[in-house]
Amino acid sequence: MKVLVATEKPFAPKAVEDIRKEIEGAGHELVLLEKYTDKTQLLESVRDVDAMIVRSDKVTQEVLDAAENLKIIARAGAGYDSIDIEYAKTKGVVVENTPGQNSNAVAELVFGLLVYAVRNFYNGKSGTELMGKKLGILAFGNVGRNVGRIAKGFGMEVSAYDAFCPAEIIEAAGVHACNSQDELFQTNDIVSLHIPATPETIQSIDYRTVNQMGKGGILINTARKEVINEPELLKLFADRGDLKYISDIKPDADEEFKKFEGRYFATPKKMGAQTAEANINAGIAAARQINAFFAEGSTKFQVNK
Ligand code: NAD
């Protein structure tokens, strides 16, 4: 089988080496398309491949139509909103993600950003500590759970709300389970977003929701920029001078947010999953999942069933 690694933003060389070992070790052929700058390069490369590994690369209807032999796409990462999974389904193409492989990396970044925020972005003025503060985790998935684990090390009081994960699982991790998203916003000093971008969550973090936070509230987003209703958050920031917004994803309205000096920070480039470990783990997982699919028909991590 021919397996394409198509990465506009390439994997680390060590990750590519490990992916190659997995794919070739299973008797398949590996083809690399890195740092492509034009869609036509991707359309050309997918033409005769049986499988592809991607990162945040856009897999559109056009790409799927060009890939006549394609049977499986493995997204090395958690979010798969860059792939048209429904169209892939109509074409019989299995789409998988590699959940959990980058979650510690994202969770550690949450705390890097939080310390930066509560110390006033290192502007020399006295800040606050995280110990004893209340942290609310929105969505107790792979990243959320790691955030909870680390938060306890900081001595924080940790709560979580997840629309699908039962309260017992949250409580079993030593985290208080809130009954609703509103309760999470009402009862915490800091709210950390870990919801995926879905039709329900897109634009769901709006004026009303965030305005429920108490004085000096901090909203931190290492999920997706799409979950924020940016015009409403900007309006709220104009109305309330006490809130801070920290993001790992530059909002579309970055320039507008920058006007709220000392209350806003966004990483220049999405950094959450950018660690050597996450890169390698996600790449190897994607390669192994493709091998298992061809060897045993395994579709354990399929997201378009
Ligand atoms: P995950 O699939 O393990 O967990 C997602 C959780 O969200 C699940 O527990 C699910 O029940 C919950 N959920 C879904 N819809 C919800 C809703 N409407 N309300 C409340 N909870 C809801 O995913 P993960 O690995 O924890 O990652 C979470 C998100 O973080 C990803 O979807 C991705 O968009 C983002 N992410 C960002 C980076 C980065 O580089 N910053 C890296 C990895 C993941």
Short mmCIF file of C-alpha atoms and ligand atoms in Angstrom, two decimals:
data_model
loop_
_atom_site.label_atom_id
_atom_site.label_comp_id
_atom_site.label_asym_id
_atom_site.label_seq_id
_atom_site.Cartn_x
_atom_site.Cartn_y
_atom_site.Cartn_z
CA MET A 1 0.00 0.00 0.00
CA LYS A 2 1.12 3.56 -0.65
CA VAL A 3 0.98 5.86 2.36
CA LEU A 4 1.32 9.62 1.87
CA VAL A 5 2.49 11.91 4.64
CA ALA A 6 1.10 15.30 3.56
CA THR A 7 2.15 18.05 5.91
CA GLU A 8 2.09 21.73 5.09
CA LYS A 9 3.76 22.18 8.50
CA PRO A 10 6.10 19.17 8.60
CA PHE A 11 6.65 16.75 11.45
CA ALA A 12 10.00 16.89 13.24
CA PRO A 13 12.63 14.83 11.33
CA LYS A 14 12.71 12.24 14.15
CA ALA A 15 8.92 11.80 13.84
CA VAL A 16 9.21 11.25 10.08
CA GLU A 17 11.96 8.70 10.69
CA ASP A 18 9.75 6.82 13.18
CA ILE A 19 6.72 6.96 10.87
CA ARG A 20 8.84 5.58 8.04
CA LYS A 21 10.04 2.70 10.26
CA GLU A 22 6.44 1.80 11.13
CA ILE A 23 5.05 2.04 7.58
CA GLU A 24 7.97 0.36 5.78
CA GLY A 25 8.25 -2.21 8.58
CA ALA A 26 4.70 -3.28 7.75
CA GLY A 27 5.65 -3.66 4.09
CA HIS A 28 4.07 -0.44 2.80
CA GLU A 29 5.58 2.39 0.79
CA LEU A 30 5.95 5.87 2.30
CA VAL A 31 5.65 9.03 0.18
CA LEU A 32 6.45 12.45 1.64
CA LEU A 33 4.90 15.78 0.68
CA GLU A 34 6.19 18.42 3.07
CA LYS A 35 5.87 22.20 3.14
CA TYR A 36 3.63 22.26 0.09
CA THR A 37 2.63 25.76 -0.83
CA ASP A 38 -0.07 25.10 -3.39
CA LYS A 39 -3.20 22.97 -3.28
CA THR A 40 -2.33 21.51 -6.70
CA GLN A 41 0.71 19.78 -5.16
CA LEU A 42 -1.55 18.00 -2.70
CA LEU A 43 -4.09 17.12 -5.41
CA GLU A 44 -1.29 15.60 -7.49
CA SER A 45 0.22 13.64 -4.58
CA VAL A 46 -3.01 12.04 -3.38
CA ARG A 47 -3.88 10.68 -6.81
CA ASP A 48 -2.63 7.11 -6.31
CA VAL A 49 -2.24 6.70 -2.54
CA ASP A 50 -4.15 4.21 -0.38
CA ALA A 51 -3.69 6.08 2.91
CA MET A 52 -2.63 9.47 4.12
CA ILE A 53 -1.29 10.96 7.31
CA VAL A 54 -1.97 14.66 7.83
CA ARG A 55 -1.57 17.26 10.55
CA SER A 56 -3.71 20.43 10.34
CA ASP A 57 -3.87 20.02 6.56
CA LYS A 58 -7.18 20.73 4.86
CA VAL A 59 -8.73 17.64 3.33
CA THR A 60 -11.59 19.03 1.25
CA GLN A 61 -14.06 17.46 -1.18
CA GLU A 62 -11.66 18.37 -3.99
CA VAL A 63 -8.80 16.48 -2.31
CA LEU A 64 -11.03 13.48 -1.60
CA ASP A 65 -12.26 13.42 -5.22
CA ALA A 66 -8.67 13.50 -6.48
CA ALA A 67 -7.66 10.59 -4.22
CA GLU A 68 -9.23 7.72 -6.12
CA ASN A 69 -7.56 4.87 -4.20
CA LEU A 70 -7.77 6.44 -0.76
CA LYS A 71 -9.13 4.20 2.01
CA ILE A 72 -8.01 5.84 5.23
CA ILE A 73 -6.87 9.23 6.52
CA ALA A 74 -5.09 9.39 9.86
CA ARG A 75 -5.04 12.85 11.40
CA ALA A 76 -1.96 12.99 13.64
CA GLY A 77 -3.65 15.02 16.36
CA ALA A 78 -6.96 15.41 18.14
CA GLY A 79 -9.09 17.99 16.29
CA TYR A 80 -10.28 16.90 12.84
CA ASP A 81 -12.34 19.93 11.81
CA SER A 82 -9.84 20.44 8.95
CA ILE A 83 -11.15 17.29 7.26
CA ASP A 84 -14.52 16.98 5.48
CA ILE A 85 -15.38 13.80 7.38
CA GLU A 86 -18.95 13.51 6.10
CA TYR A 87 -17.86 13.69 2.48
CA ALA A 88 -15.11 11.17 3.25
CA LYS A 89 -17.81 8.88 4.62
CA THR A 90 -19.83 9.10 1.43
CA LYS A 91 -16.69 8.03 -0.44
CA GLY A 92 -16.08 5.13 1.95
CA VAL A 93 -12.90 6.73 3.33
CA VAL A 94 -12.25 6.05 7.01
CA VAL A 95 -11.05 9.10 8.98
CA GLU A 96 -9.22 8.55 12.27
CA ASN A 97 -7.59 10.89 14.75
CA THR A 98 -4.93 10.03 17.33
CA PRO A 99 -6.55 11.08 20.60
CA GLY A 100 -4.43 11.65 23.66
CA GLN A 101 -1.05 11.84 21.95
CA ASN A 102 -0.62 15.60 22.35
CA SER A 103 -2.78 16.21 25.38
CA ASN A 104 0.00 16.57 27.94
CA ALA A 105 1.76 19.06 25.64
CA VAL A 106 -1.37 21.21 25.42
CA ALA A 107 -2.04 20.91 29.16
CA GLU A 108 1.49 22.04 30.06
CA LEU A 109 1.10 25.05 27.78
CA VAL A 110 -2.07 26.03 29.65
CA PHE A 111 0.02 26.51 32.78
CA GLY A 112 2.86 28.25 30.94
CA LEU A 113 0.31 30.76 29.69
CA LEU A 114 -1.52 31.02 33.00
CA VAL A 115 1.58 31.85 35.04
CA TYR A 116 2.46 34.46 32.41
CA ALA A 117 -1.04 35.95 32.70
CA VAL A 118 -1.31 36.08 36.50
CA ARG A 119 2.17 37.64 36.70
CA ASN A 120 0.94 40.48 34.47
CA PHE A 121 2.89 39.28 31.44
CA TYR A 122 6.15 39.87 33.35
CA ASN A 123 5.72 43.64 33.26
CA GLY A 124 7.51 44.09 36.58
CA LYS A 125 4.34 44.67 38.60
CA SER A 126 3.24 42.37 41.39
CA GLY A 127 0.93 39.58 40.22
CA THR A 128 -0.94 36.71 41.82
CA GLU A 129 -0.39 32.99 42.35
CA LEU A 130 -2.31 30.02 41.05
CA MET A 131 -2.36 28.19 44.37
CA GLY A 132 -5.81 28.30 45.95
CA LYS A 133 -7.45 29.73 42.82
CA LYS A 134 -10.48 28.06 41.30
CA LEU A 135 -9.95 26.54 37.88
CA GLY A 136 -12.88 25.44 35.72
CA ILE A 137 -12.18 23.01 32.92
CA LEU A 138 -14.68 23.06 30.06
CA ALA A 139 -14.65 19.54 28.58
CA PHE A 140 -13.02 16.70 30.45
CA GLY A 141 -11.45 14.91 27.50
CA ASN A 142 -7.80 13.99 27.03
CA VAL A 143 -6.50 17.55 27.39
CA GLY A 144 -8.96 18.53 30.12
CA ARG A 145 -7.95 15.58 32.27
CA ASN A 146 -4.27 16.45 32.00
CA VAL A 147 -5.06 20.05 32.90
CA GLY A 148 -6.86 18.75 36.00
CA ARG A 149 -3.89 16.58 36.98
CA ILE A 150 -1.39 19.42 36.69
CA ALA A 151 -3.71 21.98 38.35
CA LYS A 152 -3.77 19.86 41.49
CA GLY A 153 0.02 20.05 41.61
CA PHE A 154 -0.33 23.84 41.65
CA GLY A 155 -2.70 23.55 44.61
CA MET A 156 -5.71 24.84 42.68
CA GLU A 157 -9.35 23.99 43.36
CA VAL A 158 -10.44 22.18 40.21
CA SER A 159 -13.91 21.82 38.67
CA ALA A 160 -14.99 20.54 35.28
CA TYR A 161 -18.04 20.32 33.09
CA ASP A 162 -18.41 18.00 30.10
CA ALA A 163 -21.61 17.56 28.12
CA PHE A 164 -20.92 13.87 27.54
CA CYS A 165 -18.51 12.63 30.21
CA PRO A 166 -20.42 11.40 33.29
CA ALA A 167 -19.94 13.27 36.57
CA GLU A 168 -18.68 10.07 38.26
CA ILE A 169 -15.66 9.94 35.94
CA ILE A 170 -14.85 13.58 36.69
CA GLU A 171 -15.25 13.06 40.43
CA ALA A 172 -13.15 9.86 40.29
CA ALA A 173 -10.26 12.01 39.02
CA GLY A 174 -10.57 14.13 42.17
CA VAL A 175 -12.22 17.00 40.29
CA HIS A 176 -15.53 18.62 41.25
CA ALA A 177 -18.16 18.03 38.55
CA CYS A 178 -20.31 21.07 37.74
CA ASN A 179 -23.90 20.51 36.65
CA SER A 180 -23.76 22.93 33.75
CA GLN A 181 -21.47 25.09 31.67
CA ASP A 182 -23.06 28.16 33.27
CA GLU A 183 -22.21 26.89 36.75
CA LEU A 184 -18.60 26.38 35.63
CA PHE A 185 -18.34 30.01 34.50
CA GLN A 186 -20.15 31.32 37.58
CA THR A 187 -18.01 29.52 40.15
CA ASN A 188 -14.43 29.73 38.86
CA ASP A 189 -11.67 32.36 38.74
CA ILE A 190 -10.17 30.87 35.61
CA VAL A 191 -11.95 28.91 32.87
CA SER A 192 -9.90 26.79 30.50
CA LEU A 193 -11.56 25.72 27.22
CA HIS A 194 -11.07 22.18 25.92
CA ILE A 195 -14.19 21.68 23.83
CA PRO A 196 -13.84 20.56 20.22
CA ALA A 197 -15.16 22.79 17.43
CA THR A 198 -18.56 21.27 16.64
CA PRO A 199 -21.86 22.77 15.41
CA GLU A 200 -22.90 23.02 19.09
CA THR A 201 -19.72 24.67 20.34
CA ILE A 202 -18.82 27.03 17.49
CA GLN A 203 -19.34 30.65 18.68
CA SER A 204 -20.76 29.27 21.94
CA ILE A 205 -18.38 31.21 24.20
CA ASP A 206 -20.24 34.49 23.99
CA TYR A 207 -20.96 37.67 25.97
CA ARG A 208 -23.55 36.09 28.26
CA THR A 209 -21.41 33.06 29.03
CA VAL A 210 -18.18 34.84 29.92
CA ASN A 211 -19.95 37.70 31.68
CA GLN A 212 -20.93 35.20 34.38
CA MET A 213 -17.32 35.13 35.60
CA GLY A 214 -16.50 36.98 38.78
CA LYS A 215 -14.20 40.00 39.03
CA GLY A 216 -10.73 39.46 37.56
CA GLY A 217 -11.78 36.33 35.66
CA ILE A 218 -9.38 34.77 33.17
CA LEU A 219 -10.52 32.88 30.09
CA ILE A 220 -7.91 30.65 28.51
CA ASN A 221 -8.44 29.01 25.15
CA THR A 222 -6.18 26.24 23.88
CA ALA A 223 -9.05 24.59 21.99
CA ARG A 224 -10.11 26.33 18.77
CA LYS A 225 -10.64 29.99 17.88
CA GLU A 226 -13.99 29.07 16.30
CA VAL A 227 -15.58 28.34 19.69
CA ILE A 228 -15.31 32.02 20.64
CA ASN A 229 -17.87 34.59 19.55
CA GLU A 230 -15.21 37.23 18.94
CA PRO A 231 -17.42 40.31 18.39
CA GLU A 232 -19.29 39.54 21.62
CA LEU A 233 -16.11 38.89 23.61
CA LEU A 234 -14.68 42.19 22.35
CA LYS A 235 -17.84 43.97 23.47
CA LEU A 236 -17.61 42.33 26.88
CA PHE A 237 -13.96 43.40 27.18
CA ALA A 238 -14.99 46.99 26.44
CA ASP A 239 -17.73 46.77 29.10
CA ARG A 240 -15.62 45.05 31.76
CA GLY A 241 -12.07 46.16 32.40
CA ASP A 242 -11.26 43.31 34.77
CA LEU A 243 -11.28 40.27 32.46
CA LYS A 244 -8.30 38.66 30.73
CA TYR A 245 -8.28 36.51 27.59
CA ILE A 246 -5.35 34.21 26.85
CA SER A 247 -5.33 32.13 23.70
CA ASP A 248 -3.18 29.61 21.91
CA ILE A 249 -4.95 30.48 18.69
CA LYS A 250 -4.72 33.97 17.29
CA PRO A 251 -8.29 35.26 16.97
CA ASP A 252 -9.43 36.77 13.68
CA ALA A 253 -9.86 40.01 15.63
CA ASP A 254 -6.29 39.88 17.03
CA GLU A 255 -5.70 43.58 16.32
CA GLU A 256 -8.90 44.56 18.14
CA PHE A 257 -8.04 42.39 21.17
CA LYS A 258 -4.52 43.87 21.29
CA LYS A 259 -6.08 47.22 22.17
CA PHE A 260 -6.89 45.74 25.60
CA GLU A 261 -3.32 46.04 26.75
CA GLY A 262 -2.35 43.89 29.73
CA ARG A 263 -5.54 41.84 29.42
CA TYR A 264 -4.88 39.83 26.29
CA PHE A 265 -2.24 37.52 24.93
CA ALA A 266 -2.22 35.11 21.99
CA THR A 267 0.69 32.90 20.96
CA PRO A 268 1.97 34.14 17.58
CA LYS A 269 1.55 30.59 16.24
CA LYS A 270 -0.51 27.72 17.67
CA MET A 271 1.91 26.13 20.13
CA GLY A 272 -0.18 23.59 22.07
CA ALA A 273 0.91 20.43 20.34
CA GLN A 274 4.32 21.76 19.30
CA THR A 275 6.61 19.56 21.32
CA ALA A 276 9.01 16.90 20.11
CA GLU A 277 7.19 14.32 22.21
CA ALA A 278 3.70 15.14 20.91
CA ASN A 279 4.95 15.27 17.34
CA ILE A 280 6.58 11.87 17.56
CA ASN A 281 3.78 10.23 19.56
CA ALA A 282 1.02 11.44 17.23
CA GLY A 283 3.00 10.52 14.10
CA ILE A 284 3.76 7.00 15.32
CA ALA A 285 0.16 6.49 16.46
CA ALA A 286 -1.13 7.57 13.04
CA ALA A 287 1.26 5.16 11.29
CA ARG A 288 0.34 2.28 13.61
CA GLN A 289 -3.38 2.93 13.12
CA ILE A 290 -2.93 2.79 9.34
CA ASN A 291 -0.98 -0.47 9.65
CA ALA A 292 -3.70 -1.96 11.89
CA PHE A 293 -6.35 -0.89 9.38
CA PHE A 294 -4.62 -2.69 6.50
CA ALA A 295 -3.61 -5.72 8.59
CA GLU A 296 -6.81 -6.37 10.55
CA GLY A 297 -9.39 -3.89 9.27
CA SER A 298 -9.17 -2.08 12.62
CA THR A 299 -11.11 1.22 12.73
CA LYS A 300 -10.85 1.78 16.47
CA PHE A 301 -10.24 5.53 16.19
CA GLN A 302 -12.65 6.22 13.34
CA VAL A 303 -14.38 9.58 13.73
CA ASN A 304 -16.76 9.34 10.72
CA LYS A 305 -18.67 6.13 11.49
P1 NAD B 1 -11.11 14.85 23.35
O1 NAD B 1 -11.91 14.36 22.19
O2 NAD B 1 -10.30 13.89 24.13
O3 NAD B 1 -12.10 15.58 24.39
C1 NAD B 1 -13.11 16.45 24.00
C2 NAD B 1 -14.14 16.47 25.11
O4 NAD B 1 -15.11 17.46 24.79
C3 NAD B 1 -14.91 15.16 25.30
O5 NAD B 1 -14.80 14.71 26.65
C4 NAD B 1 -16.35 15.53 24.95
O6 NAD B 1 -17.29 14.81 25.73
C5 NAD B 1 -16.36 17.00 25.25
N1 NAD B 1 -17.40 17.78 24.59
C6 NAD B 1 -17.78 17.70 23.30
N2 NAD B 1 -18.75 18.60 23.04
C7 NAD B 1 -18.96 19.27 24.20
C8 NAD B 1 -19.83 20.33 24.58
N3 NAD B 1 -20.70 20.85 23.69
N4 NAD B 1 -19.79 20.77 25.86
C9 NAD B 1 -18.95 20.23 26.76
N5 NAD B 1 -18.10 19.22 26.46
C10 NAD B 1 -18.10 18.75 25.20
O7 NAD B 1 -10.21 16.01 22.78
P2 NAD B 1 -8.88 16.62 23.46
O8 NAD B 1 -7.70 15.83 23.01
O9 NAD B 1 -9.11 16.82 24.89
O10 NAD B 1 -8.81 18.03 22.71
C11 NAD B 1 -9.83 19.01 22.91
C12 NAD B 1 -9.74 20.03 21.80
O11 NAD B 1 -8.55 20.78 21.96
C13 NAD B 1 -9.63 19.40 20.40
O12 NAD B 1 -10.90 19.15 19.82
C14 NAD B 1 -8.87 20.43 19.63
O13 NAD B 1 -9.76 21.30 18.97
C15 NAD B 1 -8.09 21.20 20.69
N6 NAD B 1 -6.65 20.95 20.62
C16 NAD B 1 -5.83 22.03 20.46
C17 NAD B 1 -4.46 21.84 20.40
C18 NAD B 1 -3.54 22.99 20.29
O14 NAD B 1 -2.52 22.88 19.63
N7 NAD B 1 -3.82 24.09 20.95
C19 NAD B 1 -3.94 20.54 20.42
C20 NAD B 1 -4.79 19.48 20.64
C21 NAD B 1 -6.15 19.70 20.72
#
